Amino acid sequence: MQSIVEKDFGTPRRHSAQSVTLTIDGQEVTVPEGTSVMRAAALCDVKIPKLCATDQLEAFGSCRLCLVQIDGMKGLPASCTTPVAAGMKVSTQTKQLADIRRGVMELYISDHPLDCLTCPANGHCELQDMAGVVGLREVRYGYDGANHLAAEKDSSNPYFTFDAAKCIVCSRCVRACDEQQGTLALTIQGRGFDSKVAAGQDVPFMDSECVSCGACVQACPTATLSEKSLIDLGQAEHSKITTCAYCGVGCSFRAEMKGEEVVRIVPNKDGHANHGHSCVKGRFAIGYATHADRIMKPMIRSRITDPWREVSWIEAISHAATELKRIQARYGRDSIGGITSSRCTNEETYLVQKLVRAGFGNNNVDTCARVCHSPTGYGLKQTLGESAGTQNFDSVMKADVIFVIGANPTDGHPVFGSMMKRRLRQGARLIVADPRTIDLVRTPHIAADQHLKLRPGTNVALINSLAHVIVSEGLVKEDFVRARCDLESFEKWRHFVADERHSPEAMEAVSGVPAASVRAAARLYASAGNGAIYYGLGVTEHSQGSTMVMGIANLAMATGNIGREGVGVNPLRGQNNVQGSCDMGSFPHEFPGYRHVSDAATRHLLEDAWGVSLQEEPGLRIPNMFEAALDGDFKGLYIEGEDIAQSDPNTQHVTAALMAMECIIVQDLFLNESAKFAHVFLPGSSFLEKDGTFTNAERRISRVRKVMQPKSGYADWEITQLLANAVGYPMHYQDASEIMDEIARLTPTFAGVSFARIDELGSIQWPCNAAHPDGTPTMHVGEFVRGKGKFLVTEYVPTREKVNAKFPLILTTGRILSQYNVGAQTRRTENNRWHAEDRLEIHPNDAEERGIADGDWVGISSRAGETVLRARVTERVQPGVVYTTFHFPESGANVITTDNSDWATNCPEYKVTAVQATRVSQPSEWQKRFREFTETQEGLLKSADASSAQ
Ligand code: SF4
Ligand code: SF4
Ligand code: SF4
Ligand code: FES
């Protein structure tokens, strides 16, 4: 259990090889060069009063409370803005300083309401603390100065309030928004006593550019900016460090609790991925965990047209196991399988794949990474030798050129997006390759040097033309290639990309990107010093997703941008545990640690440990499971934490496959879209209710810690264990740490990982073993994991998905900041205030041609299906391209996406669907059927509630 109040050192940590020794109030202290006097004092437990300083922000020097006396120095310098010097002698407590500090506090207090007893910050207000520290006893100026006391409270943000009457205009919030978040939504308006904090052009927070990251709330030393939950519940009693359950940044948080109730979630300053920053999802969107929609009791039914019946855990598990065994007895061993999720912990995922391989006796296990980053696993393994990103996030702070391809960090990976923006504001150059104008292209103080606005589906054409410039203009880092790479493969690749048909000029007609921009981007990246590539699903979710990943790796190797800080190939993982779910062996062809099932040595190792014989042939991938179900060969499915009926492409195909099965077991928090086709529902637990680990996009393994008991009675890994025992495969883990111990025993890259070790180090980036006992922040240093880096020829093959007269537009999909994946969690929070529906972005030219105005209902039809969304007319998208998010099931974005997929991994081609858009006045036929089906299923769920109430 951690203390509620974290120590604040006043100014940020400095990293320097040089140390400086000084004396503060007679104590000698040695600190890195560049450290402030205030921080040095805090490090030796000397407390200097402060108000405008905090260790998350650069010093500002405005409040004058932190003045100190320094021998030989004139006047009384502010300790927050004064760097240490060797031999300096500092006094922090003198009569003169005390008088000045009291005077400063008098001024502050004269302009502050005296309602401390009823203030939500009572007990953790820095103003109150400082009044005590400086010994304030009287306020000579009265309490009614020309102040802000009458200012109106702004409660427009659903998660926090802005009570301007309490503001001391210390500017911490403004600086937090500028420095940490990079949104620059706040300003100080006016001067002197008239100065005040304003959001945007002095509008309510909700109407400003504010993205509700919470940094200003965190920075505020008073109750001016306060979480509404804190105002409602009062201060927490205890806290625990845990990890965000949303995106692949994997932010570390303190869950501040009162009993079993979460008072607030606060970013952990010591979090290695987020360094005390957060986004609106992790910081605030946890209401889903206690939402009324959560199902707490197990349920079963024979057919999906039957009402649900609430049953005991014993009955539910035994029914599920009996059904699975019946199906296997009737249709064969391979007729069942399991799907795990990147929303599950490593331990949960490991158990699901173990249940399938050892308990079901086949390799029919897959994960939602199939539909997002499976090409990353394949492409990076082939070229670099390891299926993972090469850097830690901090590495971006050493990048000179940042190349973002098919990723939207400020929406998809917001905390890392903020870090990236910080580096860009420091002067790093930016290249963006994206069909859409993402925020990063132009945002306060940032403008991309090149925005390669390519046509969806032409990534490989673009990467080949970038490679062509690098090869033909002599930009290859020959030394690096000669020393580190497989030369035969390099020569083959060099010869391939040098061909004129790959030149930017030849490819311009294909990608739509002006040749001059491609040439400029290639030169910039190749001559960067440190060039770092960050990519996302805009790379992987294509028919050539794996080819593009290999193309990116080729480019990084050819320019020597790999194997040190500031460079690398960095896949930005969508969900919190995409990396972990892949690491844990949830693909049908790989055991934990990316070892192929045909590898006899690994198989024998696992067979010995697990006491069963294992199949040596890969099992079914998710799309193969659907095909087999429709063919009548695949009849039973255990799904933990994943909603394939919403997230997988070609919804009608998926639901037909689900309807063809005889037993679908869904383990989840809510009756999600897949659960509407289920026969057994096992109520899962939220991240607040269980122990385990998540592995983020940096390969960083962090602890998820239980802060409340599982509301349904069992943590998810325990449910899988119950099911395993019921199908006849014994599992007897006492807690989640034992599962990690087994993973470490059986997986060389995890050999040094344990809960105890993570607790000790805070987090660990794998590989972690005897060679790297503290983990591995940067991979491929000195040598690639596969030995020599391998170049692969990346022939551009246009997608089969062609536009024509019937389907003249290309639909591409993506995410938005406030919602997460299928939205099951975020839709059940106030985040809907920012995004309550998926909309279709369409270029003004295309809209005008079709008579579509902003807000109109638009029918979108593809070769797979049809749906209806409202239009957002915007120049963010280029003519000929439309775009939508996929967070709401009724939008049916995946009704229109097709079965096309990556040639190597079957990752669906979500990013390219040929469509037509027309103005309509009613929902699509699919939407009507969907609504009817949903109403029926909700009715069948209610009957379970009714039966349990009797
Ligand atoms: S809102 Fe808080 S952080 Fe911002 S200026 Fe006022 S007191 Fe300081
Ligand atoms: S919540 Fe974040 S974005 Fe909004 S004003 Fe505060 S710091 Fe800026
Ligand atoms: S959603 Fe991602 S960026 Fe936001 S708090 Fe969670 S891990 Fe951090
Ligand atoms: S804390 Fe140093 S001037 Fe405010």
Short mmCIF file of C-alpha atoms in Angstrom, two decimals, residues 433-438 451-459 508-514 808-812 841-847 850 872-883 911:
data_model
loop_
_atom_site.label_atom_id
_atom_site.label_comp_id
_atom_site.label_asym_id
_atom_site.label_seq_id
_atom_site.Cartn_x
_atom_site.Cartn_y
_atom_site.Cartn_z
CA ALA A 433 2.63 9.36 -43.85
CA ASP A 434 -1.13 9.13 -43.55
CA PRO A 435 -4.07 9.41 -45.94
CA ARG A 436 -5.71 11.74 -43.46
CA THR A 437 -4.53 15.00 -41.90
CA ILE A 438 -4.07 13.80 -38.35
CA HIS A 451 2.89 15.09 -44.87
CA LEU A 452 2.86 12.22 -47.33
CA LYS A 453 -0.87 12.05 -47.89
CA LEU A 454 -0.97 8.74 -49.67
CA ARG A 455 -3.92 6.84 -51.07
CA PRO A 456 -5.04 4.06 -48.71
CA GLY A 457 -3.56 0.75 -49.77
CA THR A 458 -0.34 2.12 -51.29
CA ASN A 459 1.97 1.95 -48.29
CA GLU A 508 3.46 9.15 -57.75
CA ALA A 509 0.55 7.97 -59.87
CA VAL A 510 0.07 5.00 -57.56
CA SER A 511 0.44 6.56 -54.11
CA GLY A 512 -0.75 10.03 -55.00
CA VAL A 513 2.21 11.53 -53.13
CA PRO A 514 4.19 14.16 -55.04
CA PRO A 808 -15.83 4.87 -56.18
CA LEU A 809 -14.60 5.90 -52.71
CA ILE A 810 -12.13 4.25 -50.35
CA LEU A 811 -13.22 3.87 -46.75
CA THR A 812 -10.52 3.77 -44.13
CA GLU A 841 -15.71 11.98 -42.63
CA ILE A 842 -16.08 13.00 -46.25
CA HIS A 843 -14.26 15.63 -48.31
CA PRO A 844 -16.32 18.69 -49.28
CA ASN A 845 -15.95 17.87 -53.01
CA ASP A 846 -17.28 14.35 -52.57
CA ALA A 847 -20.03 15.59 -50.28
CA ARG A 850 -23.59 13.73 -53.61
CA ARG A 872 -18.87 15.11 -41.09
CA VAL A 873 -17.76 17.16 -44.06
CA THR A 874 -14.07 17.91 -43.63
CA GLU A 875 -10.87 18.48 -45.53
CA ARG A 876 -9.06 16.19 -43.10
CA VAL A 877 -9.70 13.46 -45.65
CA GLN A 878 -8.61 13.74 -49.24
CA PRO A 879 -11.06 13.59 -52.14
CA GLY A 880 -11.96 10.00 -52.92
CA VAL A 881 -11.37 8.83 -49.32
CA VAL A 882 -13.88 8.56 -46.50
CA TYR A 883 -13.11 7.70 -42.92
CA LYS A 911 -7.98 0.29 -43.97
#
